[in-house]
Amino acid sequence: MLCEKCKKRTATVFYNENLNGKLRSFSLCGECAAKLQKRGDIQDITSMMDSFADPFSDLQEALFHGFFGIRAPKSQSAGKKCPACGTSYQEIAERARVGCPVCYKTFQDELSGLIQSVHGVGTHTGKIPSRHQAKQERKRLLQEKKKALVQAVDGENYERAAILRDEIRQLENEQEKEAN
Amino acid sequence: MSWYHLQGKCADTVISTRVRLARNIVGYPFVSKLDSAGAGEIIEKVGSTLEPSGFRKINFSDISPIMATSFVERHYVSPEFSLQESPHALLLQEQNGVAVMVCEEDHLRVQCILAGFAPEEAYQNASEIEKRLDEEFDFAYEEALGYLTQCPTNLGTGLRVSVMMFLPALSRAGSMNSLAAQLSKIGLAVRGLFGENSASAGCMYQISNQVTLGVSESETLCMMNEAISQISEKEKLARAAIVGEAQERLQDHILRSEGILRYALFLTSSELIRLLSDVRLGIALGYVKDISYEQLNTLLVEAMPATLTLSSESTPKTESARDKLRAVKVQSVLHPKG
Ligand SMILES: [Zn+2]
Ligand SMILES: [Zn+2]
């Protein structure tokens, strides 16, 4: 991301300042940070330890407020609201916060540029919640068995097809139960 | 025993390591859209899940501002968390350095902070608690985006590793700018004061990973490992260069700082931070003999304003009374009785 002062160089200095209970945060390039410190525009934080916070909490607003020139096309998101929490993209951009997990689906197109600007084009790799492991496994099994069913029917192996049909029904039942 | 009573690995260049995992619970909106009832429910449930395994629950609406600030000084919560008005709580297991912030930026922020350089161990500790919570809660997750978080900067693993480094020689040599620029190319960010004022922040810099989506937990840990060892090596080379140039001057400067630290009757917190950093370098270079890294870490936390005030029997009324109390604290840590 770019320095918020000169908007030219990459920001490499991030910190919070806690002045009488009011937080200010900065994302600056080294040169601008040094200049501001010299002029006393940034207070010496007596305790650098104060800023042992999340280094990117200050990045968020900058991100949403078009630091990267990425703003949702107005026509596309006008009037659209998240069915789960009622948040509009406008509100997401203003508050620099996504409303709920479902918003990610609702505003998939609006958010994708922003996500890529932070993380690049990769998709998730790593840990999966235990409930999803079961879900993903069930999904895989279901696909496998449906394929086997088609083969069994094609091969006129009706006994096997009946067994597969029962198994598929059971997996689908489980899936439904979980969805409710 | 808390993390700041220990020194940990690589104490000559690393002060502490913090790992955090961001998680949200299905069925609730994210924190900024969450009402008090919802927050209360989450706090209650997380409490009942973790309290049986030795966690202490601290409801931040029940504690004084000074107590809240002390948790910031001990690095268990963020400054934002301590100032937040909506319901929020901390679940703390001090002996393992695990601190779970409930209803901060995300529903759950499982963190572990340890002294020195310990990313794997900190990750293990945090991960173990995260697993217990995973059994209890349905975490918001999507195959492509990973764990869903209130801010897209934390999507994917939700894992942030932050290492607090002590880099006096690199900052004196004016190398921090170029180092930060190099690190940003590989997705790491440096936070701290650069340039002439770096000494006022004790030459401490926080290095953390930026990318959390498309990079696995082990890759992140591996990258941090690599980067931190390289920065440590650079710092040691820079120290050797300073020693080569002006050993006696440097030694003089450090021993003067040690003298002030030991014998001053009044110390402001910014002066203390500067002295602690001089003495830390002094220990690393073998100039200071009878002070340990543990003692420095203890002072970095326990002599900060809120924690200091809490530890004294009567609240110091003036700035000067607090500075006096701070000097007394320093002496009690450096020369424990008995
Ligand atoms: Zn700049
Ligand atoms: Zn929503």
PDB file of C-alpha atoms and ligand atoms in Angstrom, chain A residues 81-87 92 98-104 106-107, chain B residues 29-30 33, ligand 2:
ATOM      1  CA  LYS A  81     -28.347  -5.517   0.498  1.00  0.00           C
ATOM      2  CA  CYS A  82     -26.997  -8.585   2.243  1.00  0.00           C
ATOM      3  CA  PRO A  83     -29.969 -10.931   2.843  1.00  0.00           C
ATOM      4  CA  ALA A  84     -28.553 -12.036   6.187  1.00  0.00           C
ATOM      5  CA  CYS A  85     -27.580  -8.760   7.862  1.00  0.00           C
ATOM      6  CA  GLY A  86     -29.060  -6.037   5.654  1.00  0.00           C
ATOM      7  CA  THR A  87     -25.741  -4.298   5.039  1.00  0.00           C
ATOM      8  CA  ILE A  92     -19.269  -1.699   4.154  1.00  0.00           C
ATOM      9  CA  VAL A  98     -17.854  -6.421   6.285  1.00  0.00           C
ATOM     10  CA  GLY A  99     -21.258  -6.997   7.934  1.00  0.00           C
ATOM     11  CA  CYS A 100     -21.434 -10.779   8.264  1.00  0.00           C
ATOM     12  CA  PRO A 101     -20.101 -13.986   6.690  1.00  0.00           C
ATOM     13  CA  VAL A 102     -22.895 -13.960   4.088  1.00  0.00           C
ATOM     14  CA  CYS A 103     -21.802 -10.492   2.872  1.00  0.00           C
ATOM     15  CA  TYR A 104     -18.780 -12.165   1.299  1.00  0.00           C
ATOM     16  CA  THR A 106     -23.506 -11.144  -1.561  1.00  0.00           C
ATOM     17  CA  PHE A 107     -20.735  -8.700  -2.459  1.00  0.00           C
TER      18      PHE A 107
ATOM     19  CA  PRO B  29     -23.117 -10.888  12.287  1.00  0.00           C
ATOM     20  CA  PHE B  30     -19.556  -9.607  12.630  1.00  0.00           C
ATOM     21  CA  LYS B  33     -23.075  -5.281  13.482  1.00  0.00           C
TER      22      LYS B  33
HETATM   23 ZN    ZN C   2     -24.154  -9.671   5.630  1.00  0.00          ZN
END
